[in-house]
Amino acid sequence: MPRVLVVSYYFPPSGGPGVQRVLKFVKYLPAFGWWPTVLTVDPAHASYPDLDPTLGAEVPPDVDVVRTRSWDPYALYARMQGKPKEATVGVGFIKDEEAGRAQRLARWLRANVFVPDARLGWVPFAVHAAHTRLRRERFDVLLTTGPPHSTHLAGWLLHRRHGIPWVVDMRDPWTDISYYLDLPRTALVHRLESAMERAVLGAADAVLSVSDGVGRLLASKADVRRYETIPNGFDPADLPAGPAPAPDPSRFVMAHVGTLTAVQHAPGLVEALRRRAAADPAWRARLRLRFVGHVDAAVVAAFREAGFGDALELVPYVPHPEALREMQRADVLLVFVQRVEHNEGVTPAKMFEYLALGRPLLALAPPDGDLAAILRTTGGGAAFDHADADGIAAFLAHHAVPPPDPGALRAYDRRVLTERLAGVLGAVARAS
């Protein structure tokens, strides 16, 4: 059986949506003729925004998981800010307070010293461990996945030294990621990081991304030899068994599960909720806005200032099985795409689980983007511009959307997607 060395900073027990993609690839690759070995960071030396011990059970028991040390700049950040390390590990630049002088200095160091990202300290350890493996064992393909995009620097070094065919999996854009401009980079550092991005994309034997929009963006950066979109998806094995719970007539729950940053906030949603509440006080009394996971303080403040403070239900990060149950209990599920340039290719991973659970999906996203196109193909939801209060209000009045088409939805089954990955790995290996 051909073998692939999978290099990923995030892997169980790390939690969060970024882990799901690589975990499902590792889980299902053996069924499609590829045996993975995983190279990742030792949890004792890692900086994970969240932990989810439940995910480890999905790693096939015979898969070798190599864990290494890492030098962690978040420990330095913590000392500068007088906080425990866990309090300094950010999630998409969620803010819960105004930045003081120490925080601003730490952010400047993050932006201009730890390039391209704060997990750079793992690269020497990952490269050393991979060198050791590649010298004594045969691997047919190397697969690196990011963010953190420093992982791809390890792949670049290994590809150059060993000549191993290399596939780059870009779960998010690099220099166009939503929070890139939040970092106070100097012009010199920006040029350096752009050069890193071009070098990685140009050297890889194949580049993958999660949407056509992101793919077009990456292709504009460098001469990519082979590109393929392999979207995120859902694993039928994860879905809660049995029928969905019966709706509670005393509550109308609009839920978002996952990280919610200030650049995702949708003013049109707030205005639409205000109109709907004014038109139907009984509906307003039932309304609950349930946010599960990390939420920026500015988002919370916007809903409170609009008079919905009593409807807010803020729930901390929960393990994946409980996150799915939270989705299943909602009357309407929310997806917020970041309000940034080049956001037409953003397709949050959670939307596929939303669709698989059959709950109506309200997306605040470019109506002509990839997310909206998926909803038109599958059914199950509707997408509106962040400022489209009229369209959102009309949706809230009925929230009746066609149920997802099972045939169309099957294209996003993690097993189907892993089979596509196996095809790319095979093509790259044969071409070497």
Short mmCIF file of C-alpha atoms in Angstrom, two decimals:
data_model
loop_
_atom_site.label_atom_id
_atom_site.label_comp_id
_atom_site.label_asym_id
_atom_site.label_seq_id
_atom_site.Cartn_x
_atom_site.Cartn_y
_atom_site.Cartn_z
CA MET A 1 0.00 0.00 0.00
CA PRO A 2 1.44 3.43 -0.90
CA ARG A 3 2.26 5.69 2.04
CA VAL A 4 1.74 9.38 2.70
CA LEU A 5 3.44 11.45 5.40
CA VAL A 6 0.84 13.92 6.69
CA VAL A 7 2.32 16.99 8.42
CA SER A 8 -0.20 18.97 10.46
CA TYR A 9 0.23 21.15 13.55
CA TYR A 10 -3.42 20.69 14.49
CA PHE A 11 -4.38 17.11 15.27
CA PRO A 12 -6.26 15.52 18.19
CA PRO A 13 -6.39 16.33 21.05
CA SER A 14 -6.59 19.75 19.44
CA GLY A 15 -10.18 20.79 18.82
CA GLY A 16 -11.80 23.17 16.37
CA PRO A 17 -12.89 22.94 12.73
CA GLY A 18 -9.37 22.95 11.30
CA VAL A 19 -8.71 19.56 12.86
CA GLN A 20 -11.72 17.90 11.23
CA ARG A 21 -10.39 18.00 7.67
CA VAL A 22 -7.04 16.34 8.32
CA LEU A 23 -8.53 13.92 10.86
CA LYS A 24 -11.12 12.65 8.38
CA PHE A 25 -8.50 12.31 5.65
CA VAL A 26 -6.38 10.19 7.99
CA LYS A 27 -9.41 8.19 9.10
CA TYR A 28 -10.58 7.27 5.59
CA LEU A 29 -7.40 7.18 3.47
CA PRO A 30 -6.71 3.48 4.21
CA ALA A 31 -10.08 2.59 2.68
CA PHE A 32 -8.85 4.13 -0.59
CA GLY A 33 -5.47 2.45 -0.72
CA TRP A 34 -3.24 4.95 1.10
CA TRP A 35 -1.60 4.44 4.49
CA PRO A 36 -0.93 7.65 6.43
CA THR A 37 1.71 8.46 9.00
CA VAL A 38 0.99 11.68 10.89
CA LEU A 39 3.66 14.15 12.03
CA THR A 40 2.31 16.66 14.54
CA VAL A 41 3.21 18.58 17.67
CA ASP A 42 3.29 17.07 21.16
CA PRO A 43 0.30 18.50 23.09
CA ALA A 44 2.64 19.29 26.00
CA HIS A 45 4.45 21.77 23.73
CA ALA A 46 1.51 22.96 21.64
CA SER A 47 -0.59 26.11 21.61
CA TYR A 48 -4.12 24.94 20.88
CA PRO A 49 -7.01 27.41 21.07
CA ASP A 50 -9.26 24.51 22.12
CA LEU A 51 -9.01 20.90 23.22
CA ASP A 52 -11.37 18.08 22.21
CA PRO A 53 -10.30 14.72 23.64
CA THR A 54 -13.23 12.98 21.91
CA LEU A 55 -11.58 13.31 18.49
CA GLY A 56 -8.67 11.00 19.31
CA ALA A 57 -10.96 7.97 19.13
CA GLU A 58 -11.32 8.54 15.35
CA VAL A 59 -7.62 8.04 14.61
CA PRO A 60 -7.19 4.46 13.29
CA PRO A 61 -5.30 2.51 15.97
CA ASP A 62 -2.64 1.26 13.52
CA VAL A 63 -1.82 4.74 12.22
CA ASP A 64 1.55 5.95 13.49
CA VAL A 65 1.32 9.45 15.01
CA VAL A 66 4.73 11.06 15.52
CA ARG A 67 4.67 13.92 18.03
CA THR A 68 7.53 16.39 18.46
CA ARG A 69 8.58 19.22 20.72
CA SER A 70 8.07 22.84 19.71
CA TRP A 71 9.36 26.21 20.82
CA ASP A 72 6.32 28.24 21.72
CA PRO A 73 6.34 32.07 21.51
CA TYR A 74 2.99 32.21 23.30
CA ALA A 75 4.88 31.56 26.55
CA LEU A 76 6.82 34.79 25.84
CA TYR A 77 3.59 36.63 25.03
CA ALA A 78 2.11 35.45 28.31
CA ARG A 79 5.05 36.77 30.35
CA MET A 80 4.85 40.13 28.56
CA GLN A 81 1.13 40.41 29.29
CA GLY A 82 1.16 38.94 32.79
CA LYS A 83 -1.25 36.18 31.76
CA PRO A 84 -1.21 32.38 31.59
CA LYS A 85 -0.18 31.06 28.18
CA GLU A 86 -3.69 29.70 27.48
CA ALA A 87 -5.10 33.24 27.69
CA THR A 88 -2.84 34.47 24.88
CA VAL A 89 -3.57 31.81 22.26
CA GLY A 90 -5.87 33.62 19.83
CA VAL A 91 -8.68 32.32 17.66
CA GLY A 92 -8.90 34.44 14.51
CA PHE A 93 -8.15 37.55 16.56
CA ILE A 94 -11.12 37.35 18.87
CA LYS A 95 -11.03 40.36 21.20
CA ASP A 96 -12.47 40.44 24.68
CA GLU A 97 -10.77 43.63 25.86
CA GLU A 98 -8.93 46.69 24.60
CA ALA A 99 -5.26 46.05 23.88
CA GLY A 100 -2.80 47.66 26.29
CA ARG A 101 0.81 48.56 25.60
CA ALA A 102 2.09 45.05 26.33
CA GLN A 103 -0.56 43.51 24.09
CA ARG A 104 0.30 45.88 21.25
CA LEU A 105 3.99 45.06 21.57
CA ALA A 106 3.24 41.34 21.64
CA ARG A 107 1.14 41.70 18.49
CA TRP A 108 3.92 43.61 16.74
CA LEU A 109 6.38 40.84 17.62
CA ARG A 110 3.90 38.23 16.40
CA ALA A 111 3.54 40.08 13.10
CA ASN A 112 7.18 40.92 12.40
CA VAL A 113 9.36 38.36 14.17
CA PHE A 114 7.38 35.12 14.01
CA VAL A 115 6.87 35.01 10.25
CA PRO A 116 4.63 33.65 8.85
CA ASP A 117 2.93 32.74 12.14
CA ALA A 118 3.41 32.05 15.80
CA ARG A 119 3.77 28.29 15.25
CA LEU A 120 7.05 28.86 13.42
CA GLY A 121 8.86 27.37 16.41
CA TRP A 122 7.55 23.95 15.47
CA VAL A 123 9.18 23.92 12.02
CA PRO A 124 12.74 22.88 13.07
CA PHE A 125 11.39 20.02 15.19
CA ALA A 126 8.99 18.87 12.46
CA VAL A 127 11.73 18.98 9.81
CA HIS A 128 14.16 17.03 11.99
CA ALA A 129 11.59 14.32 12.77
CA ALA A 130 10.56 14.08 9.11
CA HIS A 131 14.21 13.85 7.97
CA THR A 132 14.67 10.92 10.33
CA ARG A 133 11.62 9.12 8.95
CA LEU A 134 12.37 9.84 5.31
CA ARG A 135 15.93 8.55 5.61
CA ARG A 136 14.86 5.18 6.97
CA GLU A 137 11.39 4.66 5.46
CA ARG A 138 9.82 5.06 2.04
CA PHE A 139 6.94 7.49 1.65
CA ASP A 140 5.34 8.05 -1.73
CA VAL A 141 3.92 11.54 -1.05
CA LEU A 142 4.27 14.33 1.49
CA LEU A 143 1.07 16.21 2.46
CA THR A 144 1.23 19.45 4.47
CA THR A 145 -1.90 21.21 5.65
CA GLY A 146 -2.30 24.73 6.99
CA PRO A 147 -2.96 27.03 8.71
CA PRO A 148 -0.58 27.41 10.35
CA HIS A 149 1.12 28.11 7.04
CA SER A 150 4.52 27.70 8.65
CA THR A 151 3.78 23.99 8.23
CA HIS A 152 4.23 24.48 4.48
CA LEU A 153 7.72 25.87 5.08
CA ALA A 154 8.59 22.52 6.64
CA GLY A 155 7.15 20.84 3.54
CA TRP A 156 9.20 23.11 1.24
CA LEU A 157 12.43 22.20 3.04
CA LEU A 158 11.65 18.47 2.99
CA HIS A 159 10.63 18.54 -0.67
CA ARG A 160 13.89 20.27 -1.64
CA ARG A 161 16.09 17.96 0.39
CA HIS A 162 14.45 14.61 -0.32
CA GLY A 163 12.72 15.20 -3.65
CA ILE A 164 9.55 13.62 -2.30
CA PRO A 165 6.35 14.52 -4.23
CA TRP A 166 4.53 17.20 -2.26
CA VAL A 167 0.86 18.16 -1.92
CA VAL A 168 -0.05 21.44 -0.20
CA ASP A 169 -3.50 21.63 1.42
CA MET A 170 -4.60 25.25 1.99
CA ARG A 171 -7.57 25.19 4.36
CA ASP A 172 -7.53 29.01 4.36
CA PRO A 173 -5.79 31.62 2.23
CA TRP A 174 -2.33 32.73 3.33
CA THR A 175 -1.66 36.44 2.84
CA ASP A 176 -5.37 36.99 2.16
CA ILE A 177 -6.66 35.31 5.32
CA SER A 178 -9.34 37.36 7.05
CA TYR A 179 -7.19 38.63 9.94
CA TYR A 180 -4.04 39.32 7.91
CA LEU A 181 -4.56 43.08 7.92
CA ASP A 182 -5.20 43.05 11.68
CA LEU A 183 -1.51 42.35 12.19
CA PRO A 184 0.82 45.39 12.18
CA ARG A 185 3.27 43.99 9.63
CA THR A 186 5.99 46.15 8.16
CA ALA A 187 6.21 46.43 4.37
CA LEU A 188 9.41 44.39 4.42
CA VAL A 189 7.77 41.54 6.33
CA HIS A 190 4.78 41.58 4.00
CA ARG A 191 7.10 41.19 1.02
CA LEU A 192 8.94 38.37 2.79
CA GLU A 193 5.73 36.51 3.59
CA SER A 194 4.40 36.98 0.06
CA ALA A 195 7.66 35.50 -1.23
CA MET A 196 7.20 32.50 1.09
CA GLU A 197 3.69 32.01 -0.24
CA ARG A 198 4.84 32.14 -3.87
CA ALA A 199 7.70 29.73 -3.17
CA VAL A 200 5.41 27.16 -1.56
CA LEU A 201 2.71 27.37 -4.22
CA GLY A 202 5.22 27.27 -7.05
CA ALA A 203 7.24 24.34 -5.69
CA ALA A 204 4.37 22.02 -4.75
CA ASP A 205 3.45 19.18 -7.09
CA ALA A 206 -0.22 19.83 -6.29
CA VAL A 207 -2.16 22.46 -4.36
CA LEU A 208 -5.56 21.84 -2.79
CA SER A 209 -8.02 24.30 -1.33
CA VAL A 210 -11.55 24.21 0.03
CA SER A 211 -13.30 26.29 -2.65
CA ASP A 212 -12.99 27.46 -6.23
CA GLY A 213 -12.74 31.05 -5.06
CA VAL A 214 -9.75 30.34 -2.85
CA GLY A 215 -8.25 28.29 -5.67
CA ARG A 216 -8.46 31.22 -8.09
CA LEU A 217 -6.85 33.44 -5.47
CA LEU A 218 -3.95 31.03 -4.97
CA ALA A 219 -3.47 30.55 -8.71
CA SER A 220 -3.05 34.33 -9.06
CA LYS A 221 -0.04 34.20 -6.74
CA ALA A 222 2.17 31.68 -8.54
CA ASP A 223 2.41 29.19 -11.36
CA VAL A 224 0.64 26.24 -9.69
CA ARG A 225 1.47 22.93 -11.40
CA ARG A 226 -1.72 21.12 -10.44
CA TYR A 227 -4.71 22.47 -8.55
CA GLU A 228 -7.85 20.83 -7.23
CA THR A 229 -10.72 21.97 -5.04
CA ILE A 230 -11.56 19.47 -2.32
CA PRO A 231 -14.17 21.17 -0.14
CA ASN A 232 -14.85 20.60 3.49
CA GLY A 233 -17.73 18.33 4.37
CA PHE A 234 -19.44 16.20 6.97
CA ASP A 235 -18.95 12.68 8.29
CA PRO A 236 -22.20 10.68 8.45
CA ALA A 237 -20.67 8.69 11.32
CA ASP A 238 -20.64 11.87 13.43
CA LEU A 239 -24.32 12.73 13.07
CA PRO A 240 -26.46 12.12 16.16
CA ALA A 241 -28.44 8.91 15.99
CA GLY A 242 -32.22 8.89 16.12
CA PRO A 243 -34.74 11.59 15.27
CA ALA A 244 -34.03 15.24 15.92
CA PRO A 245 -35.51 16.63 19.14
CA ALA A 246 -38.98 18.12 18.82
CA PRO A 247 -39.01 21.94 18.63
CA ASP A 248 -39.73 23.78 21.87
CA PRO A 249 -42.70 26.05 21.06
CA SER A 250 -41.70 28.43 23.84
CA ARG A 251 -38.36 29.23 22.18
CA PHE A 252 -37.16 30.23 18.73
CA VAL A 253 -33.44 29.49 18.71
CA MET A 254 -31.08 31.02 16.18
CA ALA A 255 -27.70 29.44 16.78
CA HIS A 256 -24.13 29.88 15.64
CA VAL A 257 -21.61 27.19 16.54
CA GLY A 258 -17.94 28.12 16.30
CA THR A 259 -15.77 31.21 16.34
CA LEU A 260 -17.44 34.55 15.61
CA THR A 261 -15.15 37.54 15.02
CA ALA A 262 -15.86 41.23 14.64
CA VAL A 263 -15.28 41.10 10.86
CA GLN A 264 -18.03 38.49 10.56
CA HIS A 265 -20.66 40.65 12.24
CA ALA A 266 -23.70 41.40 10.05
CA PRO A 267 -25.45 44.74 10.71
CA GLY A 268 -28.27 43.65 8.41
CA LEU A 269 -29.08 40.74 10.71
CA VAL A 270 -29.37 43.05 13.72
CA GLU A 271 -31.68 45.39 11.80
CA ALA A 272 -33.78 42.50 10.49
CA LEU A 273 -34.16 41.13 14.01
CA ARG A 274 -35.22 44.56 15.23
CA ARG A 275 -37.92 44.80 12.53
CA ARG A 276 -39.17 41.28 13.16
CA ALA A 277 -39.30 41.88 16.91
CA ALA A 278 -41.25 45.12 16.45
CA ALA A 279 -43.76 43.43 14.16
CA ASP A 280 -44.27 40.37 16.37
CA PRO A 281 -43.72 40.90 20.12
CA ALA A 282 -44.69 37.28 20.83
CA TRP A 283 -41.92 36.07 18.51
CA ARG A 284 -39.51 38.46 20.22
CA ALA A 285 -40.36 36.95 23.59
CA ARG A 286 -39.47 33.48 22.25
CA LEU A 287 -36.27 34.55 20.47
CA ARG A 288 -32.95 33.15 21.70
CA LEU A 289 -29.62 34.00 20.05
CA ARG A 290 -27.38 31.11 21.05
CA PHE A 291 -23.68 31.50 20.29
CA VAL A 292 -21.60 28.42 21.05
CA GLY A 293 -17.85 28.97 21.02
CA HIS A 294 -15.60 32.04 20.94
CA VAL A 295 -17.41 35.31 20.27
CA ASP A 296 -15.79 38.72 19.88
CA ALA A 297 -16.86 41.29 22.48
CA ALA A 298 -17.82 43.72 19.71
CA VAL A 299 -20.38 41.25 18.34
CA VAL A 300 -21.92 40.72 21.76
CA ALA A 301 -22.04 44.49 22.29
CA ALA A 302 -23.83 45.05 18.97
CA PHE A 303 -26.68 42.69 19.89
CA ARG A 304 -26.96 44.12 23.38
CA GLU A 305 -27.06 47.70 22.10
CA ALA A 306 -29.86 46.67 19.73
CA GLY A 307 -31.93 45.49 22.70
CA PHE A 308 -31.32 41.74 22.42
CA GLY A 309 -29.21 41.29 25.53
CA ASP A 310 -31.85 39.20 27.25
CA ALA A 311 -32.05 36.90 24.21
CA LEU A 312 -28.30 36.17 24.12
CA GLU A 313 -27.10 32.77 25.27
CA LEU A 314 -23.30 32.55 25.28
CA VAL A 315 -21.92 29.02 25.57
CA PRO A 316 -18.15 28.30 25.72
CA TYR A 317 -16.43 25.94 23.29
CA VAL A 318 -17.83 22.40 23.50
CA PRO A 319 -16.50 19.08 22.12
CA HIS A 320 -17.58 18.10 18.63
CA PRO A 321 -20.38 15.65 19.62
CA GLU A 322 -22.00 18.30 21.80
CA ALA A 323 -21.54 20.92 19.06
CA LEU A 324 -23.56 18.70 16.72
CA ARG A 325 -26.32 18.38 19.31
CA GLU A 326 -26.37 22.17 19.66
CA MET A 327 -26.84 22.44 15.90
CA GLN A 328 -29.61 19.87 15.95
CA ARG A 329 -31.56 21.76 18.63
CA ALA A 330 -31.64 25.07 16.72
CA ASP A 331 -34.59 26.37 14.70
CA VAL A 332 -32.26 28.31 12.38
CA LEU A 333 -28.49 27.93 12.06
CA LEU A 334 -26.31 30.93 11.27
CA VAL A 335 -23.17 31.13 9.13
CA PHE A 336 -21.16 34.36 9.05
CA VAL A 337 -18.54 34.90 6.36
CA GLN A 338 -15.90 37.53 7.10
CA ARG A 339 -16.51 41.00 5.63
CA VAL A 340 -13.13 41.25 3.95
CA GLU A 341 -11.73 41.45 0.45
CA HIS A 342 -11.67 38.16 -1.46
CA ASN A 343 -14.37 36.59 0.74
CA GLU A 344 -16.28 35.04 -2.15
CA GLY A 345 -14.42 31.75 -1.68
CA VAL A 346 -15.06 31.39 2.06
CA THR A 347 -17.09 28.26 2.86
CA PRO A 348 -16.99 27.59 6.63
CA ALA A 349 -16.69 23.91 7.46
CA LYS A 350 -19.64 24.02 9.85
CA MET A 351 -22.11 24.72 7.03
CA PHE A 352 -21.84 21.16 5.73
CA GLU A 353 -22.75 19.70 9.11
CA TYR A 354 -25.58 22.23 9.33
CA LEU A 355 -26.91 20.96 6.01
CA ALA A 356 -26.45 17.29 6.92
CA LEU A 357 -28.54 17.83 10.05
CA GLY A 358 -31.36 19.32 7.99
CA ARG A 359 -31.81 22.55 9.93
CA PRO A 360 -32.62 25.75 7.96
CA LEU A 361 -29.42 27.67 7.29
CA LEU A 362 -29.18 31.45 7.15
CA ALA A 363 -25.84 32.56 5.72
CA LEU A 364 -24.47 36.08 5.87
CA ALA A 365 -22.20 35.80 2.86
CA PRO A 366 -21.66 37.12 -0.68
CA PRO A 367 -24.79 36.15 -2.64
CA ASP A 368 -22.61 35.45 -5.69
CA GLY A 369 -19.92 33.53 -3.77
CA ASP A 370 -19.09 29.85 -3.43
CA LEU A 371 -21.15 29.40 -0.27
CA ALA A 372 -24.30 30.73 -1.93
CA ALA A 373 -23.66 28.49 -4.95
CA ILE A 374 -23.46 25.44 -2.70
CA LEU A 375 -26.80 26.36 -1.11
CA ARG A 376 -28.38 26.76 -4.53
CA THR A 377 -27.12 23.29 -5.48
CA THR A 378 -27.98 21.46 -2.28
CA GLY A 379 -30.94 23.42 -0.91
CA GLY A 380 -31.32 23.79 2.81
CA GLY A 381 -30.57 27.47 3.20
CA ALA A 382 -30.21 30.95 1.78
CA ALA A 383 -27.40 33.51 1.66
CA PHE A 384 -27.74 37.27 2.06
CA ASP A 385 -25.32 40.16 2.02
CA HIS A 386 -24.31 41.29 5.53
CA ALA A 387 -26.23 44.55 5.05
CA ASP A 388 -29.36 43.10 3.38
CA ALA A 389 -31.85 43.72 6.17
CA ASP A 390 -34.82 43.36 3.80
CA GLY A 391 -33.82 39.92 2.55
CA ILE A 392 -32.91 38.67 6.01
CA ALA A 393 -36.19 39.98 7.45
CA ALA A 394 -38.14 38.15 4.73
CA PHE A 395 -36.27 34.95 5.56
CA LEU A 396 -37.00 35.35 9.27
CA ALA A 397 -40.69 35.80 8.57
CA HIS A 398 -40.92 32.28 7.14
CA HIS A 399 -37.47 30.54 7.27
CA ALA A 400 -38.94 28.00 4.89
CA VAL A 401 -36.25 26.65 2.56
CA PRO A 402 -36.16 23.46 0.50
CA PRO A 403 -34.64 20.59 2.49
CA PRO A 404 -31.14 19.58 1.38
CA ASP A 405 -31.04 17.24 -1.61
CA PRO A 406 -29.42 13.99 -0.39
CA GLY A 407 -27.87 13.35 -3.79
CA ALA A 408 -26.27 16.78 -3.97
CA LEU A 409 -25.21 16.58 -0.34
CA ARG A 410 -23.39 13.30 -0.89
CA ALA A 411 -20.63 15.18 -2.73
CA TYR A 412 -19.62 16.59 0.66
CA ASP A 413 -19.43 13.26 2.49
CA ARG A 414 -15.96 13.06 4.05
CA ARG A 415 -15.47 9.59 2.55
CA VAL A 416 -16.17 10.87 -0.96
CA LEU A 417 -13.82 13.79 -0.40
CA THR A 418 -11.06 11.49 0.89
CA GLU A 419 -11.43 9.33 -2.20
CA ARG A 420 -10.77 12.45 -4.25
CA LEU A 421 -7.68 13.18 -2.16
CA ALA A 422 -6.46 9.63 -2.76
CA GLY A 423 -6.81 10.27 -6.49
CA VAL A 424 -4.62 13.39 -6.24
CA LEU A 425 -2.00 11.56 -4.18
CA GLY A 426 -1.92 8.76 -6.75
CA ALA A 427 -1.55 11.16 -9.67
CA VAL A 428 1.28 13.05 -7.97
CA ALA A 429 3.08 9.83 -7.02
CA ARG A 430 2.83 8.44 -10.56
CA ALA A 431 4.12 11.67 -12.08
CA SER A 432 7.26 11.70 -9.94
#
